[in-house]
Amino acid sequence: MIADNITVRYGGVVANDSVSLEVRPNEIVGLIGPNGAGKTSFVDAITGFAKSEGTTSLGGENISGLAPHLKRRAGLSRTWQSGELFSNLSVAQNVSAPLRPGGLSVMIRDIFVRRGNKVDSAVTAALRVVGLNNVSDVVARDLSLGQQKLVGVARALVGRCSILLLDEPAAGLDSNESEDFAERVREVARSGPGILLIDHDMSLVLGVCHRIYVMEFGKIIFTGTPDEARIDSSVMAAYLGAPLEESDV
């Protein structure tokens, strides 16, 4: 995925100012910055949920003008900060939701009949990648928070997904859950999709990402490796506050 000169305006406020970045297959790219920097606005823009200028291309094709569901169908998928699940439905039923034409009513109807083979295989593949294939029949409310987060990732992966945008997926996780989540993010990338990871958990971001972009006041102020980000003065001033040691990740 290549996002080129993405600009988002809300009235007189410029949330994103000519933001450009690239995410390649099998690559984990971090997008970090303080609250209000414009990270979620950027994700909303490239996925079609916010009006923007600039272009977004996927696999060499310009998908800028597509509606959100068509961008999803093209392979650009995302998770949401809220990450709500259907608490009374099973893991597999939650993950299969994007594959159900006709929306929620059709999905609920299908709960009472056998799922189709194509849906079954796609859901099984997504759950295997995130390590939840052994809890596919468990009701979502009975999962740990970390597992619930992974259900959201599997739901974004199911079907065609070449680029996955993770918007603060580790929010609320403790350190052990975050470590487990990090390994699952690596596994997702190894399975094929490129990942754009937005999170305030610096141990997670610096530990799993190949490259990092830092955003401040709607602009990209740094691009480089995690090691370079740890010591870059502009990154320190904008976000991290002090250089991170290896023991922090």
mmCIF file of C-alpha atoms in Angstrom:
data_model
loop_
_atom_site.group_PDB
_atom_site.id
_atom_site.type_symbol
_atom_site.label_atom_id
_atom_site.label_comp_id
_atom_site.label_asym_id
_atom_site.label_seq_id
_atom_site.Cartn_x
_atom_site.Cartn_y
_atom_site.Cartn_z
ATOM 1 C CA MET A 1 0.000 0.000 0.000
ATOM 2 C CA ILE A 2 1.217 3.478 -0.866
ATOM 3 C CA ALA A 3 -0.484 6.529 0.625
ATOM 4 C CA ASP A 4 0.624 9.701 -1.114
ATOM 5 C CA ASN A 5 0.064 13.248 0.155
ATOM 6 C CA ILE A 6 -3.006 12.427 2.240
ATOM 7 C CA THR A 7 -4.575 15.616 3.571
ATOM 8 C CA VAL A 8 -7.610 15.715 5.863
ATOM 9 C CA ARG A 9 -9.396 18.895 6.889
ATOM 10 C CA TYR A 10 -12.159 19.339 9.425
ATOM 11 C CA GLY A 11 -13.322 22.872 8.780
ATOM 12 C CA GLY A 12 -10.282 25.047 9.331
ATOM 13 C CA VAL A 13 -8.362 22.323 11.165
ATOM 14 C CA VAL A 14 -5.818 20.311 9.172
ATOM 15 C CA ALA A 15 -5.748 16.858 10.764
ATOM 16 C CA ASN A 16 -3.356 15.394 8.174
ATOM 17 C CA ASP A 17 -1.002 17.539 6.128
ATOM 18 C CA SER A 18 0.369 15.780 3.021
ATOM 19 C CA VAL A 19 1.048 12.490 4.803
ATOM 20 C CA SER A 20 2.842 9.847 2.728
ATOM 21 C CA LEU A 21 3.826 6.348 3.803
ATOM 22 C CA GLU A 22 4.233 2.844 2.433
ATOM 23 C CA VAL A 23 3.484 -0.620 3.797
ATOM 24 C CA ARG A 24 4.792 -3.675 1.948
ATOM 25 C CA PRO A 25 3.661 -7.322 2.160
ATOM 26 C CA ASN A 26 4.969 -9.229 5.216
ATOM 27 C CA GLU A 27 6.101 -5.933 6.755
ATOM 28 C CA ILE A 28 5.057 -4.429 10.088
ATOM 29 C CA VAL A 29 5.133 -0.630 10.032
ATOM 30 C CA GLY A 30 4.456 1.524 13.073
ATOM 31 C CA LEU A 31 2.675 4.877 13.079
ATOM 32 C CA ILE A 32 3.111 6.633 16.409
ATOM 33 C CA GLY A 33 2.650 10.086 17.838
ATOM 34 C CA PRO A 34 0.981 11.909 20.721
ATOM 35 C CA ASN A 35 -2.773 12.037 21.181
ATOM 36 C CA GLY A 36 -4.310 14.335 18.589
ATOM 37 C CA ALA A 37 -1.427 13.913 16.142
ATOM 38 C CA GLY A 38 -3.802 12.702 13.420
ATOM 39 C CA LYS A 39 -3.122 8.967 13.369
ATOM 40 C CA THR A 40 -6.713 7.757 13.428
ATOM 41 C CA SER A 41 -7.728 10.509 11.005
ATOM 42 C CA PHE A 42 -5.173 9.077 8.599
ATOM 43 C CA VAL A 43 -6.579 5.566 8.935
ATOM 44 C CA ASP A 44 -10.113 6.913 8.472
ATOM 45 C CA ALA A 45 -8.969 8.741 5.341
ATOM 46 C CA ILE A 46 -7.274 5.867 3.560
ATOM 47 C CA THR A 47 -10.085 3.432 4.420
ATOM 48 C CA GLY A 48 -12.738 5.803 3.097
ATOM 49 C CA PHE A 49 -14.355 6.915 6.351
ATOM 50 C CA ALA A 50 -13.113 10.511 6.126
ATOM 51 C CA LYS A 51 -13.013 12.875 3.168
ATOM 52 C CA SER A 52 -9.443 13.494 2.074
ATOM 53 C CA GLU A 53 -7.108 14.667 -0.649
ATOM 54 C CA GLY A 54 -4.235 12.614 -2.042
ATOM 55 C CA THR A 55 -4.111 9.063 -3.339
ATOM 56 C CA THR A 56 -4.026 5.567 -1.894
ATOM 57 C CA SER A 57 -2.894 2.667 -4.050
ATOM 58 C CA LEU A 58 -3.003 -1.037 -3.321
ATOM 59 C CA GLY A 59 -1.189 -3.533 -5.501
ATOM 60 C CA GLY A 60 -0.481 -0.786 -8.009
ATOM 61 C CA GLU A 61 -4.139 0.225 -8.354
ATOM 62 C CA ASN A 62 -5.564 3.553 -7.219
ATOM 63 C CA ILE A 63 -8.331 2.826 -4.687
ATOM 64 C CA SER A 64 -8.729 6.391 -3.425
ATOM 65 C CA GLY A 65 -12.262 6.913 -4.699
ATOM 66 C CA LEU A 66 -13.707 3.609 -3.534
ATOM 67 C CA ALA A 67 -16.289 3.317 -0.783
ATOM 68 C CA PRO A 68 -15.100 1.704 2.474
ATOM 69 C CA HIS A 69 -16.658 -1.691 1.737
ATOM 70 C CA LEU A 70 -15.046 -1.746 -1.713
ATOM 71 C CA LYS A 71 -11.642 -0.905 -0.236
ATOM 72 C CA ARG A 72 -12.177 -3.770 2.196
ATOM 73 C CA ARG A 73 -13.032 -6.041 -0.714
ATOM 74 C CA ALA A 74 -9.876 -4.893 -2.525
ATOM 75 C CA GLY A 75 -7.779 -6.046 0.432
ATOM 76 C CA LEU A 76 -7.445 -2.985 2.707
ATOM 77 C CA SER A 77 -8.798 -3.983 6.104
ATOM 78 C CA ARG A 78 -8.779 -2.411 9.559
ATOM 79 C CA THR A 79 -9.609 -2.943 13.194
ATOM 80 C CA TRP A 80 -11.344 -0.345 15.362
ATOM 81 C CA GLN A 81 -10.287 1.147 18.673
ATOM 82 C CA SER A 82 -13.568 0.130 20.276
ATOM 83 C CA GLY A 83 -13.337 -3.399 18.900
ATOM 84 C CA GLU A 84 -16.803 -4.475 20.022
ATOM 85 C CA LEU A 85 -17.742 -8.103 19.537
ATOM 86 C CA PHE A 86 -21.122 -9.782 19.578
ATOM 87 C CA SER A 87 -20.731 -11.014 23.152
ATOM 88 C CA ASN A 88 -23.386 -13.731 22.938
ATOM 89 C CA LEU A 89 -22.033 -15.216 19.711
ATOM 90 C CA SER A 90 -19.164 -17.632 19.306
ATOM 91 C CA VAL A 91 -15.694 -16.675 18.154
ATOM 92 C CA ALA A 92 -16.308 -18.232 14.735
ATOM 93 C CA GLN A 93 -19.619 -16.408 14.331
ATOM 94 C CA ASN A 94 -17.964 -13.092 15.177
ATOM 95 C CA VAL A 95 -15.161 -13.683 12.703
ATOM 96 C CA SER A 96 -17.542 -14.730 9.926
ATOM 97 C CA ALA A 97 -19.538 -11.478 10.109
ATOM 98 C CA PRO A 98 -17.714 -9.719 7.208
ATOM 99 C CA LEU A 99 -18.399 -12.707 4.959
ATOM 100 C CA ARG A 100 -22.159 -12.524 5.406
ATOM 101 C CA PRO A 101 -23.806 -10.603 2.555
ATOM 102 C CA GLY A 102 -26.903 -8.893 3.853
ATOM 103 C CA GLY A 103 -25.470 -7.775 7.171
ATOM 104 C CA LEU A 104 -26.312 -8.658 10.754
ATOM 105 C CA SER A 105 -29.782 -10.088 10.098
ATOM 106 C CA VAL A 106 -28.384 -12.643 7.666
ATOM 107 C CA MET A 107 -25.562 -13.538 10.038
ATOM 108 C CA ILE A 108 -28.029 -14.146 12.887
ATOM 109 C CA ARG A 109 -30.189 -16.266 10.600
ATOM 110 C CA ASP A 110 -27.164 -18.306 9.590
ATOM 111 C CA ILE A 111 -26.383 -19.077 13.224
ATOM 112 C CA PHE A 112 -29.185 -21.603 13.111
ATOM 113 C CA VAL A 113 -28.043 -23.335 9.939
ATOM 114 C CA ARG A 114 -24.784 -24.924 8.877
ATOM 115 C CA ARG A 115 -22.164 -22.447 7.694
ATOM 116 C CA GLY A 116 -21.040 -22.781 4.094
ATOM 117 C CA ASN A 117 -17.736 -24.468 3.326
ATOM 118 C CA LYS A 118 -16.167 -21.273 1.954
ATOM 119 C CA VAL A 119 -17.069 -19.358 5.110
ATOM 120 C CA ASP A 120 -15.879 -22.215 7.314
ATOM 121 C CA SER A 121 -12.490 -22.452 5.603
ATOM 122 C CA ALA A 122 -11.889 -18.690 5.600
ATOM 123 C CA VAL A 123 -12.778 -18.394 9.280
ATOM 124 C CA THR A 124 -10.628 -21.389 10.193
ATOM 125 C CA ALA A 125 -7.653 -19.928 8.331
ATOM 126 C CA ALA A 126 -7.989 -16.544 10.056
ATOM 127 C CA LEU A 127 -8.370 -18.115 13.496
ATOM 128 C CA ARG A 128 -5.340 -20.326 12.921
ATOM 129 C CA VAL A 129 -3.150 -17.313 12.133
ATOM 130 C CA VAL A 130 -4.099 -15.547 15.382
ATOM 131 C CA GLY A 131 -3.934 -18.738 17.444
ATOM 132 C CA LEU A 132 -7.624 -19.016 18.314
ATOM 133 C CA ASN A 133 -8.619 -22.072 16.296
ATOM 134 C CA ASN A 134 -9.009 -24.071 19.532
ATOM 135 C CA VAL A 135 -11.642 -21.660 20.922
ATOM 136 C CA SER A 136 -13.727 -21.165 17.782
ATOM 137 C CA ASP A 137 -16.923 -22.348 19.503
ATOM 138 C CA VAL A 138 -16.388 -20.375 22.721
ATOM 139 C CA VAL A 139 -18.783 -17.492 23.342
ATOM 140 C CA ALA A 140 -16.962 -14.164 22.963
ATOM 141 C CA ARG A 141 -17.861 -12.898 26.440
ATOM 142 C CA ASP A 142 -15.969 -15.823 27.989
ATOM 143 C CA LEU A 143 -12.649 -14.862 26.385
ATOM 144 C CA SER A 144 -9.851 -12.896 28.004
ATOM 145 C CA LEU A 145 -9.360 -9.317 26.818
ATOM 146 C CA GLY A 146 -6.285 -10.361 24.866
ATOM 147 C CA GLN A 147 -8.236 -13.092 23.103
ATOM 148 C CA GLN A 148 -11.057 -10.670 22.318
ATOM 149 C CA LYS A 149 -8.549 -8.339 20.689
ATOM 150 C CA LEU A 150 -7.312 -11.212 18.536
ATOM 151 C CA VAL A 151 -10.877 -12.020 17.466
ATOM 152 C CA GLY A 152 -11.026 -8.469 16.108
ATOM 153 C CA VAL A 153 -7.804 -9.070 14.192
ATOM 154 C CA ALA A 154 -9.124 -12.352 12.785
ATOM 155 C CA ARG A 155 -12.336 -10.618 11.731
ATOM 156 C CA ALA A 156 -10.274 -8.059 9.816
ATOM 157 C CA LEU A 157 -8.157 -10.794 8.226
ATOM 158 C CA VAL A 158 -10.984 -13.045 7.072
ATOM 159 C CA GLY A 159 -11.450 -13.114 3.331
ATOM 160 C CA ARG A 160 -9.120 -11.083 1.165
ATOM 161 C CA CYS A 161 -6.650 -8.982 3.181
ATOM 162 C CA SER A 162 -3.370 -7.695 1.773
ATOM 163 C CA ILE A 163 -2.924 -4.734 4.152
ATOM 164 C CA LEU A 164 -4.129 -4.735 7.765
ATOM 165 C CA LEU A 165 -4.478 -1.500 9.741
ATOM 166 C CA LEU A 166 -4.411 -2.030 13.516
ATOM 167 C CA ASP A 167 -5.670 1.019 15.422
ATOM 168 C CA GLU A 168 -4.556 0.799 19.082
ATOM 169 C CA PRO A 169 -5.101 -2.967 19.323
ATOM 170 C CA ALA A 170 -3.173 -3.347 22.592
ATOM 171 C CA ALA A 171 -5.183 -0.792 24.586
ATOM 172 C CA GLY A 172 -6.056 -2.298 27.969
ATOM 173 C CA LEU A 173 -3.706 -5.267 27.716
ATOM 174 C CA ASP A 174 -1.255 -6.053 30.504
ATOM 175 C CA SER A 175 2.411 -6.712 29.746
ATOM 176 C CA ASN A 176 1.996 -10.480 29.366
ATOM 177 C CA GLU A 177 -1.018 -10.092 27.082
ATOM 178 C CA SER A 178 0.883 -7.489 25.068
ATOM 179 C CA GLU A 179 3.803 -9.896 24.573
ATOM 180 C CA ASP A 180 1.436 -12.614 23.387
ATOM 181 C CA PHE A 181 -0.291 -10.146 21.092
ATOM 182 C CA ALA A 182 3.067 -9.088 19.625
ATOM 183 C CA GLU A 183 3.859 -12.658 18.610
ATOM 184 C CA ARG A 184 0.479 -12.956 16.922
ATOM 185 C CA VAL A 185 1.103 -9.735 14.998
ATOM 186 C CA ARG A 186 4.384 -11.225 13.763
ATOM 187 C CA GLU A 187 2.538 -14.384 12.725
ATOM 188 C CA VAL A 188 -0.034 -12.361 10.791
ATOM 189 C CA ALA A 189 2.751 -10.597 8.892
ATOM 190 C CA ARG A 190 4.496 -13.897 8.198
ATOM 191 C CA SER A 191 1.243 -15.184 6.693
ATOM 192 C CA GLY A 192 1.339 -12.480 4.014
ATOM 193 C CA PRO A 193 -0.364 -9.158 4.782
ATOM 194 C CA GLY A 194 1.517 -5.971 5.475
ATOM 195 C CA ILE A 195 0.539 -4.333 8.773
ATOM 196 C CA LEU A 196 0.262 -0.702 9.814
ATOM 197 C CA LEU A 197 0.306 -0.661 13.619
ATOM 198 C CA ILE A 198 -0.871 2.333 15.635
ATOM 199 C CA ASP A 199 -0.456 2.010 19.383
ATOM 200 C CA HIS A 200 0.789 3.826 22.474
ATOM 201 C CA ASP A 201 2.484 0.677 23.808
ATOM 202 C CA MET A 202 6.050 1.503 22.859
ATOM 203 C CA SER A 203 7.355 -1.905 23.895
ATOM 204 C CA LEU A 204 4.960 -3.452 21.395
ATOM 205 C CA VAL A 205 5.617 -0.999 18.571
ATOM 206 C CA LEU A 206 9.390 -0.849 18.884
ATOM 207 C CA GLY A 207 9.574 -4.584 19.443
ATOM 208 C CA VAL A 208 7.651 -5.790 16.375
ATOM 209 C CA CYS A 209 7.951 -3.090 13.709
ATOM 210 C CA HIS A 210 10.445 -3.112 10.859
ATOM 211 C CA ARG A 211 9.996 0.614 10.212
ATOM 212 C CA ILE A 212 8.343 3.467 12.085
ATOM 213 C CA TYR A 213 6.708 6.723 11.083
ATOM 214 C CA VAL A 214 6.230 9.415 13.712
ATOM 215 C CA MET A 215 3.430 11.948 13.319
ATOM 216 C CA GLU A 216 3.079 15.298 15.069
ATOM 217 C CA PHE A 217 0.426 17.935 14.375
ATOM 218 C CA GLY A 218 -0.727 15.995 11.319
ATOM 219 C CA LYS A 219 2.716 15.748 9.683
ATOM 220 C CA ILE A 220 5.272 12.950 9.427
ATOM 221 C CA ILE A 221 8.373 14.153 11.270
ATOM 222 C CA PHE A 222 10.409 10.931 11.266
ATOM 223 C CA THR A 223 10.809 7.747 9.252
ATOM 224 C CA GLY A 224 13.270 5.044 10.226
ATOM 225 C CA THR A 225 13.968 1.857 12.143
ATOM 226 C CA PRO A 226 13.017 1.287 15.790
ATOM 227 C CA ASP A 227 16.670 1.646 16.800
ATOM 228 C CA GLU A 228 16.860 5.000 15.029
ATOM 229 C CA ALA A 229 13.595 6.127 16.622
ATOM 230 C CA ARG A 230 14.900 5.381 20.112
ATOM 231 C CA ILE A 231 17.632 8.002 19.818
ATOM 232 C CA ASP A 232 16.200 10.541 17.366
ATOM 233 C CA SER A 233 15.894 13.957 18.994
ATOM 234 C CA SER A 234 12.731 14.934 17.115
ATOM 235 C CA VAL A 235 11.014 11.737 18.221
ATOM 236 C CA MET A 236 12.087 12.297 21.800
ATOM 237 C CA ALA A 237 10.756 15.836 21.768
ATOM 238 C CA ALA A 238 7.474 14.941 20.111
ATOM 239 C CA TYR A 239 6.518 11.744 21.824
ATOM 240 C CA LEU A 240 8.807 9.409 23.682
ATOM 241 C CA GLY A 241 10.291 11.857 26.154
ATOM 242 C CA ALA A 242 13.564 9.973 26.687
ATOM 243 C CA PRO A 243 15.650 7.429 24.786
ATOM 244 C CA LEU A 244 14.440 3.858 25.259
ATOM 245 C CA GLU A 245 16.846 1.181 26.340
ATOM 246 C CA GLU A 246 16.897 -2.315 24.868
ATOM 247 C CA SER A 247 15.440 -3.616 28.140
ATOM 248 C CA ASP A 248 12.283 -1.598 27.505
ATOM 249 C CA VAL A 249 11.286 -3.703 24.518
#
